[in-house]
Structure formats: C-alpha cells, structure tokens
Short mmCIF file of C-alpha atoms (C1' of nucleotides) in Angstrom, two decimals:
data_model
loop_
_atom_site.label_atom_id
_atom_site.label_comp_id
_atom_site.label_asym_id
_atom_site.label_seq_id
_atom_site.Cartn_x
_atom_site.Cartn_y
_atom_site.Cartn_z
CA UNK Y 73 1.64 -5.78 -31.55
CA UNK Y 74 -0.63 -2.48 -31.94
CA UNK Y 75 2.15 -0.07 -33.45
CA UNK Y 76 5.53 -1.02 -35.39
CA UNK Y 77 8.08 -0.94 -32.65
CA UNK Y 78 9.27 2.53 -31.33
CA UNK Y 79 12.71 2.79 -31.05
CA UNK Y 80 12.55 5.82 -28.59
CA UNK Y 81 9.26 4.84 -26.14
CA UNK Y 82 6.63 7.66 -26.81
CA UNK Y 83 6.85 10.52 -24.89
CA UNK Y 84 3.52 10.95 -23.34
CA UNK Y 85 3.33 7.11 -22.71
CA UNK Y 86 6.30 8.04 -20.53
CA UNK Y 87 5.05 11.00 -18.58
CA UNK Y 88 1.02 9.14 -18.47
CA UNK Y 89 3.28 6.35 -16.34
CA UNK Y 90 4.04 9.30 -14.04
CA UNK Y 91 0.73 10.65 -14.36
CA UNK Y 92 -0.76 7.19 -13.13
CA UNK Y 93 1.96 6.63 -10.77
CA UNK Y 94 0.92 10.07 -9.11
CA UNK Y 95 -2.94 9.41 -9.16
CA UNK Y 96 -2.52 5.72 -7.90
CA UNK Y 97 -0.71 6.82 -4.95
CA UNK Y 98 -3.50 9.83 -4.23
CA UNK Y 99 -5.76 7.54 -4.72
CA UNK Y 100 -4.91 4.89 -2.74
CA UNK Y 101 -4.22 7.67 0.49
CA UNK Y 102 -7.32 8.72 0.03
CA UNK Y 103 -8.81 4.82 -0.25
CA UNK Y 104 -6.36 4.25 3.21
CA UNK Y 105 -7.54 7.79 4.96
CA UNK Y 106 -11.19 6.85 4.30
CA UNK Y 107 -10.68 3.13 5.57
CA UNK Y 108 -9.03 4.59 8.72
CA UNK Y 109 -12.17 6.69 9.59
CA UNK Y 110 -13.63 3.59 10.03
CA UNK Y 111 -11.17 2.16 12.32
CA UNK Y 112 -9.75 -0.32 9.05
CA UNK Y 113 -6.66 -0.25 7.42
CA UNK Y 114 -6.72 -0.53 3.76
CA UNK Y 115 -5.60 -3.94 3.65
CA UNK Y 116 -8.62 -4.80 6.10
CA UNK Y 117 -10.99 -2.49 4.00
CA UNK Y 118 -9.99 -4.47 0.76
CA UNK Y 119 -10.42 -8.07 2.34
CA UNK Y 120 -14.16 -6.59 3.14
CA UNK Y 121 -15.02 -5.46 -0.06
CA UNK Y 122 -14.74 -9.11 -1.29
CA UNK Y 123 -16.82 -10.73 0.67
CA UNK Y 124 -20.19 -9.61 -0.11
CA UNK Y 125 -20.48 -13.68 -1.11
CA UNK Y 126 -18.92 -16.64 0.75
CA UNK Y 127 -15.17 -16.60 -0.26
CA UNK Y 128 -12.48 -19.20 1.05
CA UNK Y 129 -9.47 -18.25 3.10
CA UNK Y 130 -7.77 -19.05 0.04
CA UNK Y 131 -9.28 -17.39 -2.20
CA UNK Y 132 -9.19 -14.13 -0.36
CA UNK Y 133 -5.45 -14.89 -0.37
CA UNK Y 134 -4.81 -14.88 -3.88
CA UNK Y 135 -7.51 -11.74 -4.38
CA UNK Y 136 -5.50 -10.00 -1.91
CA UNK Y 137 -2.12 -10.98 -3.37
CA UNK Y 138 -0.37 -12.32 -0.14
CA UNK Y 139 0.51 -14.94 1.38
CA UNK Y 140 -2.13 -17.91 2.82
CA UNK Y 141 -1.28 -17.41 6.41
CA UNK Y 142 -1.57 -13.62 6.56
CA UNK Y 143 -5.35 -13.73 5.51
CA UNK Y 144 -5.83 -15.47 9.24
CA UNK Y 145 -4.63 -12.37 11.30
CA UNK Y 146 -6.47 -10.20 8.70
CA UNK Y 147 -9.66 -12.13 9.46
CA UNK Y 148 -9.38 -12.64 13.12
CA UNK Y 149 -8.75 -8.72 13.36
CA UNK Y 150 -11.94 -8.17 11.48
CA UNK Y 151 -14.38 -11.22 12.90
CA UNK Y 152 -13.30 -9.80 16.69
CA UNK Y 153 -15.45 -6.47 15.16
CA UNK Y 154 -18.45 -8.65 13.73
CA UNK Y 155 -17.63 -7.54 10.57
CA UNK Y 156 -17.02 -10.82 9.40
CA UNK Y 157 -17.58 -14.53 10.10
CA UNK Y 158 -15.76 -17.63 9.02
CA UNK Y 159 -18.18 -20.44 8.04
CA UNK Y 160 -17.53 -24.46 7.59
CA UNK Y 161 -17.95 -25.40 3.96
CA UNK Y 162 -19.93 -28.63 4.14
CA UNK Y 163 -18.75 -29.76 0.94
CA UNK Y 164 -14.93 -29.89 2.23
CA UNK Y 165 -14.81 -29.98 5.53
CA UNK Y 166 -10.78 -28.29 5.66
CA UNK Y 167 -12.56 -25.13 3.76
CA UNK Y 168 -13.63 -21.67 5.85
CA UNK Y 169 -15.59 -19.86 3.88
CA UNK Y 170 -15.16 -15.98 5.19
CA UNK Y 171 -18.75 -13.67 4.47
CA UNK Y 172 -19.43 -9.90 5.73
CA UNK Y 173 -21.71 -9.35 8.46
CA UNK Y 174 -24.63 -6.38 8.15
CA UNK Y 175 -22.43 -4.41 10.25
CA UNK Y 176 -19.79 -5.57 7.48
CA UNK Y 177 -21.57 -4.50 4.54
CA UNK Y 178 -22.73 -1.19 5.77
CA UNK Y 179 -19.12 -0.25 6.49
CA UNK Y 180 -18.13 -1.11 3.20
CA UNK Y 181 -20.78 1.05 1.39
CA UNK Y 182 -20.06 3.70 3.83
CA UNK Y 183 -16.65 4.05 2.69
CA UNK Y 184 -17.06 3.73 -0.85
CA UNK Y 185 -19.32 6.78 -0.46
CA UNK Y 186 -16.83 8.54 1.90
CA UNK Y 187 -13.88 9.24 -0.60
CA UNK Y 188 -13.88 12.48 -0.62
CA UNK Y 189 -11.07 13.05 -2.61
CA UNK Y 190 -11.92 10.63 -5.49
CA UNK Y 191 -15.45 11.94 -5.56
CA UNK Y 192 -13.71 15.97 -5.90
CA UNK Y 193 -11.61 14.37 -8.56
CA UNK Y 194 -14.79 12.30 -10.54
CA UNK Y 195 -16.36 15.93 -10.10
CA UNK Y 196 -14.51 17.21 -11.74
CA UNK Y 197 -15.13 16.08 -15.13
CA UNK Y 198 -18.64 16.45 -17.01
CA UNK Y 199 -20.57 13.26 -17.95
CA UNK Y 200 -19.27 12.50 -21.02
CA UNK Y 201 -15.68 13.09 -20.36
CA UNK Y 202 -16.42 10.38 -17.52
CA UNK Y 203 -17.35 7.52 -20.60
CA UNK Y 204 -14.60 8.97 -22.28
CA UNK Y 205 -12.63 7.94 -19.16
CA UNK Y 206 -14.43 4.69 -18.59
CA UNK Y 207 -13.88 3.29 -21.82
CA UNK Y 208 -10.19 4.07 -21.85
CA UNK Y 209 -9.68 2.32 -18.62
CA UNK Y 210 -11.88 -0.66 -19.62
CA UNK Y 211 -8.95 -1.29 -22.11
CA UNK Y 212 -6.37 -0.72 -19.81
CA UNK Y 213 -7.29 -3.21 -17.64
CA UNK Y 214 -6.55 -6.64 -19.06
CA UNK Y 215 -2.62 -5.41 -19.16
CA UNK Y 216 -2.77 -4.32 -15.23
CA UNK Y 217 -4.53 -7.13 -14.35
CA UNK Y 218 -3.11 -9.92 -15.89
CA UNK Y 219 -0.43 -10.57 -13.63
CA UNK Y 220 1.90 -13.78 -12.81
CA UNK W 394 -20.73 23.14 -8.77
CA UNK W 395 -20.14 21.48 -12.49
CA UNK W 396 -23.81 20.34 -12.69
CA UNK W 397 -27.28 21.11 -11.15
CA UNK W 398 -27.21 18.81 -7.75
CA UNK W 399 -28.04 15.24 -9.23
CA UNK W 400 -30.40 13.62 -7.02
CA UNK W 401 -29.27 9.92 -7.74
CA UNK W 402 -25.62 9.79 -8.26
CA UNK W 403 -24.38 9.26 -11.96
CA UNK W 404 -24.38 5.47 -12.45
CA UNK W 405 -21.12 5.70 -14.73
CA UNK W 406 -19.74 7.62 -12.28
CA UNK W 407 -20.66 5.31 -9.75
CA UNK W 408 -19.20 2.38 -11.59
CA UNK W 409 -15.87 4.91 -12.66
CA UNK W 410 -15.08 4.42 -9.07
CA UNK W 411 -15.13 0.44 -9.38
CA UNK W 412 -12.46 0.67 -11.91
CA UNK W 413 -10.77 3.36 -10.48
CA UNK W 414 -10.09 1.41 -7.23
CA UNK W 415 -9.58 -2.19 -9.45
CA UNK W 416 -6.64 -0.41 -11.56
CA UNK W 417 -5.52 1.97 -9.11
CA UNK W 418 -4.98 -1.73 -6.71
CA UNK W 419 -3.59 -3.40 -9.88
CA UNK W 420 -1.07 -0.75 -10.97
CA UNK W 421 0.28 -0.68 -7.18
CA UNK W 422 1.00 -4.41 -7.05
CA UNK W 423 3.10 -3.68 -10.19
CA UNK W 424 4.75 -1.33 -8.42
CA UNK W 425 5.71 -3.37 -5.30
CA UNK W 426 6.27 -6.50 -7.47
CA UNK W 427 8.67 -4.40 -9.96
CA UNK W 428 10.30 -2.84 -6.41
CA UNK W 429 10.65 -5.96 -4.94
CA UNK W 430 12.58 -7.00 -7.51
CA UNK W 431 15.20 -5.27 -6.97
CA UNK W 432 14.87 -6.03 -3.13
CA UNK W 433 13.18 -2.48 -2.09
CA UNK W 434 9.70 -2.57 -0.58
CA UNK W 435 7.25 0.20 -1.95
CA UNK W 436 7.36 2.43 0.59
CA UNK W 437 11.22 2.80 -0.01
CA UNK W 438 10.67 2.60 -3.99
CA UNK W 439 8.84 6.19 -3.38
CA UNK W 440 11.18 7.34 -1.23
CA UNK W 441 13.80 6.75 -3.79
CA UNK W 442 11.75 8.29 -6.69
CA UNK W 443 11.91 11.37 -4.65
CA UNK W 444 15.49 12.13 -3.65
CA UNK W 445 17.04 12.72 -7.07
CA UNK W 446 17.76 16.72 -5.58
CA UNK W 447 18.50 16.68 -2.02
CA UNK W 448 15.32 16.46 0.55
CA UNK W 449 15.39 17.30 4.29
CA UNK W 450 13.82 14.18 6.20
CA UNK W 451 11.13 16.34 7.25
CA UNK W 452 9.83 16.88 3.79
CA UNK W 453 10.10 13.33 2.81
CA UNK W 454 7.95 12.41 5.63
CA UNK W 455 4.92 14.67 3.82
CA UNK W 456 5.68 13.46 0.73
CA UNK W 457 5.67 9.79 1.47
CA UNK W 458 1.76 11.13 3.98
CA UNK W 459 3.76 9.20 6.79
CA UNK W 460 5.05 10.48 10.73
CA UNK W 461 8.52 11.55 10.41
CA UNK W 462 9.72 8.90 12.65
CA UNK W 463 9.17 6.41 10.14
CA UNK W 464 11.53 8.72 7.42
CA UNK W 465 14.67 7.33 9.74
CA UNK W 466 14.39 3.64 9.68
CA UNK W 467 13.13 4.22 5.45
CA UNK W 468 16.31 6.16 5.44
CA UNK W 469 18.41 3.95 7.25
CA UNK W 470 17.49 0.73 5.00
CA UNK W 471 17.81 2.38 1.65
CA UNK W 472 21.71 4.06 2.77
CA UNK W 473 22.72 0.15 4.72
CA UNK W 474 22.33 -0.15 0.80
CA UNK W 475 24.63 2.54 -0.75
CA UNK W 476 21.28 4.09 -2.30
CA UNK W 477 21.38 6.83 -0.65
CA UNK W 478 23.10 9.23 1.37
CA UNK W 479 22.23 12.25 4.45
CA UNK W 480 24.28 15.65 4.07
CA UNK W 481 24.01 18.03 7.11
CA UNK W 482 22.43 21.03 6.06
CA UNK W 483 25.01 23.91 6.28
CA UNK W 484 22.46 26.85 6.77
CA UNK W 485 20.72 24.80 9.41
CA UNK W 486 22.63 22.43 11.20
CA UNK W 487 19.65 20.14 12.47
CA UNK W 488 18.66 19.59 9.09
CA UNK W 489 19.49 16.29 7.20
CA UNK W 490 18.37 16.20 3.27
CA UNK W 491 18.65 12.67 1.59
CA UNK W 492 19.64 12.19 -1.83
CA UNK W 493 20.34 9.03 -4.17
CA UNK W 494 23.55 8.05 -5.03
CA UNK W 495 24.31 6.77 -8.65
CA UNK W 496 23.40 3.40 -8.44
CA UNK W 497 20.24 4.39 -6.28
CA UNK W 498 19.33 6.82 -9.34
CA UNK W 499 20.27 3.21 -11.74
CA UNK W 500 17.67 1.68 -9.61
CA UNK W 501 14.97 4.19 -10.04
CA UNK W 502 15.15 4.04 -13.85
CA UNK W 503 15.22 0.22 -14.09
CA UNK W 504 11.88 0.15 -11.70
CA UNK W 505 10.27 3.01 -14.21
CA UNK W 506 11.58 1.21 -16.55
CA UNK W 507 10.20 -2.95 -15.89
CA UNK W 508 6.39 -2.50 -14.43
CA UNK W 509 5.67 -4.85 -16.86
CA UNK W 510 1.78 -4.92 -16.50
CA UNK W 511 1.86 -0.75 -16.46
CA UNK W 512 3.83 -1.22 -19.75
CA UNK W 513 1.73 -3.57 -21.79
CA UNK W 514 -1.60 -1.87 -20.50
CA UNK W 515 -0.42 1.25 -22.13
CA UNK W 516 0.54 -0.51 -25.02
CA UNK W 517 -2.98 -1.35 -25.83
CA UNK W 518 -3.68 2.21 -26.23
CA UNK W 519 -2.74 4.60 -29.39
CA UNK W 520 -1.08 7.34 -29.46
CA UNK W 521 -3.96 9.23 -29.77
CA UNK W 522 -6.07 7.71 -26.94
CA UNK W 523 -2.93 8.16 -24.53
CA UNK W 524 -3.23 11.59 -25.46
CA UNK W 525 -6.71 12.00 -24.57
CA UNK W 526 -6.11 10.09 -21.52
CA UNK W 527 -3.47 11.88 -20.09
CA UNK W 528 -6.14 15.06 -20.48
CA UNK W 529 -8.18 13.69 -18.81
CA UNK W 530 -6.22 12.04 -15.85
CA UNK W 531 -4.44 15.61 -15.59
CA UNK W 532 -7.89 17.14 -15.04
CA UNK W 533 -8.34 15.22 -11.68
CA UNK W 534 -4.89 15.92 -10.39
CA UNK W 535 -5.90 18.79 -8.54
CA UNK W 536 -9.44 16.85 -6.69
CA UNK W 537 -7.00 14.10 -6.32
CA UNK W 538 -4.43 15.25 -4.78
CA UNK W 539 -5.26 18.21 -2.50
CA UNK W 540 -5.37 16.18 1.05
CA UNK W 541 -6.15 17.83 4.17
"C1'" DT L 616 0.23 -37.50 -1.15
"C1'" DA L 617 -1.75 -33.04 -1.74
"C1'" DT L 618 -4.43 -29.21 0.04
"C1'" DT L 619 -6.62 -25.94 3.64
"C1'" DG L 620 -6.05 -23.32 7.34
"C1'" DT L 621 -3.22 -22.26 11.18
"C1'" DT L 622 0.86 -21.19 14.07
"C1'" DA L 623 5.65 -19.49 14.85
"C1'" DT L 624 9.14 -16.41 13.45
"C1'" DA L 625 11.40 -12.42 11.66
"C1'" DC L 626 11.28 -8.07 9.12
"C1'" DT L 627 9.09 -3.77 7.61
"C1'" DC L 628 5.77 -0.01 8.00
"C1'" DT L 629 2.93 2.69 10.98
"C1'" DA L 630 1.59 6.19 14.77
"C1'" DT L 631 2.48 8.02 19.41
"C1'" DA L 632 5.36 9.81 22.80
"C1'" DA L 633 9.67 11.26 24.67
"C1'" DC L 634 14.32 12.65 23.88
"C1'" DT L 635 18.69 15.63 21.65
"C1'" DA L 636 20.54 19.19 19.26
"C1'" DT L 637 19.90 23.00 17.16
"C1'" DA L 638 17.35 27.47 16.09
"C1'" DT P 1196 10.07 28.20 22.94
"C1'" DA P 1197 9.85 25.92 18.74
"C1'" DT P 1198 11.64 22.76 15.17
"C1'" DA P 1199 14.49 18.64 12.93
"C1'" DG P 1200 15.79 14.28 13.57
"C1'" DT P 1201 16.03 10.27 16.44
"C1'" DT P 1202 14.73 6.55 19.66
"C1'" DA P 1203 11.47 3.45 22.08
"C1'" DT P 1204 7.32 1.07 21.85
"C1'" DA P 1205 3.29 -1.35 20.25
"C1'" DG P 1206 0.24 -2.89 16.53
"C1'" DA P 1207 -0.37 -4.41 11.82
"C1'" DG P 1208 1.09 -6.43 7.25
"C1'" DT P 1209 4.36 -9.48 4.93
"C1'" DA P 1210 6.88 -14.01 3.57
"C1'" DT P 1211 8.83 -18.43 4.98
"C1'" DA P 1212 8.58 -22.72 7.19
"C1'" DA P 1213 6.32 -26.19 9.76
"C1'" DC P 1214 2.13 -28.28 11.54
"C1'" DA P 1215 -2.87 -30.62 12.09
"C1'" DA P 1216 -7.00 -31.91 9.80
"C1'" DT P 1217 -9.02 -33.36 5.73
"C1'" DA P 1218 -9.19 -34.84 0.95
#
DNA sequence: TATTGTTATACTCTATAACTATA
DNA sequence: TATAGTTATAGAGTATAACAATA
C-alpha cells in the first residue's frame, strides 16, 4: 500500500522490530518495577490509569484485553485499598461503573512521575529529537492499535 | 545534564510518555496474541527468543528480570513440548544451559515473523522515517535498559 | 432472549524460603 | 561456605463455563 511490494522485507524494518521488541520489554519492567513500589502490579496499575472517569466493568475488560470475569478480582484487590469504588449506574441497573478514589488518583500520578528509567531514556534526547519521536509514533499507532 | 534544569517539565515530553506507555501496551498484546498462537504464553515466547546458543538457567532468570525458581517450571513447559532441551554443563556439573531445538528455533521465526499489528504499523512508515526512527529509539537503549 | 457482573475451576507466572548437589 | 538448580507454598492474572439479576 505505501511502497511496491519488497520481495526481501527491509532490513532495518527487521532489526527496528527487535529494537521495539527490546524497548517494549524495558519499558514495560520499568512500568511493572514502578507499579510495585506502590504495592500494584502492572495489571492493577493499568486498570487505575483508566478510571480517572466512571468506566463499566466491561469496559475496563475490553481496555484491559481480558476476560469479563478477571476485571472482578482485579477490582476487589484494588477497592479493599480505597483506591477504587464500584458505583450503581442508575440508567441500567446490571451496570457497575468502577471510578478512582483521591487516594487512587494520587497513586496514579505518582507513578507516572516515578519511571525512572523512561524518564533517563526521554532524557536523553534534546527537544526536538523528542517531536521528531512523537510524530513518528503518532503514525505508528493506528497499526498497533487496531487490533481484532 | 542535556539541558539547564527545566522548571516545568517539557509538555511533549510529558505527553511522549502517554504514547510511549499506549504503544509500548499495544505492541506487547501483539506479542502475547502472536505467542499464543502458537500455544506459548509470553513469558515463554522470551524465553525462547533467548536460547538460540546455550544459556545456564541462572542467566535466563536475569534475562527474563524474574527469581530463578520460576526459570524451572518456564523450562519445564517449553521442553514437555520438544522446544527445548537442558545439557549438563561439563566444566561445572551443577550447571544446566537451555537451548531450542529445531522446531523451537521454527517457532521463534514464525512469531517474529506474524505480529501482525507490529508489521502493518511499520509499514506505514518509509524507509527513510524507519531509519530515523531506529536512531532515535537506539539513543534510549542505554536510559532504558540499565535496571538496578 | 441477550447482557452485566459474578462465581467456580484450572493453569501459568511470580516471589520467598528451604532443600540438593556441586564447587 | 557459596552457588546452581529444584521444590514447596501462597498470591495474582488468565480463560472457560455456569449462574443470578436485569434489560
């Protein structure tokens, strides 16, 4: 669609799926290390981060890319620590609508600001370099995050 | 150390981070779904990746940023399989290193090979702008990856 | 009937601690 | 004594299947 077809795939679109392969995984440690600081694991620090506005159990489901009836343990685990609470919709009565505490919120900001190792990285890199970046991965994400 | 202190924190860089955890979370669940695809969780998808030369158990286990406990059941699943194998170490007899057999190699390839969402984000990019990418995602390798 | 959330079940990953066999 | 690998255990995430309440 954006180049006649390559017979042999490009080289360096071969080793920048290592390169991102590498980083995601560094990444995502450091995302999991941070999250554990707080007493979260990353799964727990992800459901948080997405309820900064009312969401439905089954909505947070399909965010988080599992199953329905994980998302209750997930939630129970995390409403035990007031981080969350699960509240009635009054539209449909069989709806939960899941929303982050202050305590909730705080922690999430907290560990946003905590990565030390993506912060090092981002550091790394002058201003303008970091558009550069941006705008490259603005167009790479309608491919990632299309999914079926 | 790259820039006189910044008072408020760079909004782009601020909002790199967004995107940074969006894709890094979206390239992952390729991952797993590709892995799971051929039956292998993504834990044992990295495990693979990483035993095309021999590896003791012990070195897998800091690869992987896991105890080495969990290395034996990993292990354990992936040769129940025929993907890989343990060879005593002859110079020191408590050692075990792992490597893949053939068809565990086959399987590495094919899950390289079919992250479809990877794939077609990359193929929204030119050559050129891969290039440039790849600069830049090689620059925060080193921030990125140096855990304590 | 269909959907939302939950429960029950089984498997995997995870860390901690204790064990064995080597060094 | 120190290290490599294993085992035992407990907690958490995961999918599947079945269920109650509601639409």
């Amino acid at each position: 669609m954006t180049a006649p077809t390559d017979p042999a795939p490009s080289a360096v679109k071969s080793r920048l799926l290592d390169l991102m392969v590498a980083l995601g995984t560094a990444h995502w440690q450091d995302y999991a290390a941070t999250a554990a600081q707080h007493g979260l694991t990353s799964v727990q620090a992800r459901l948080l981060a997405q309820v900064t506005a009312p969401v439905p159990m089954r909505g947070l489901a399909e965010q988080l890319g599992c199953d329905a009836s994980n998302v209750t343990g997930i939630v129970d685990r995390l409403q035990a620590r007031g981080l969350v609470v699960r509240e009635s919709d009054e539209r449909d009565r069989r709806v939960k609508n899941v929303v982050a505490t202050d305590e909730g919120l705080a922690t999430i900001q907290r560990i946003r600001a905590e990565m030390q190792a993506t912060h090092t990285a981002l550091d790394a890199l002058t201003e303008d370099e970091r558009v550069t970046l941006y705008a490259l991965l603005e167009r790479l994400r309608p491919g990632l995050e299309n999914r079926d």
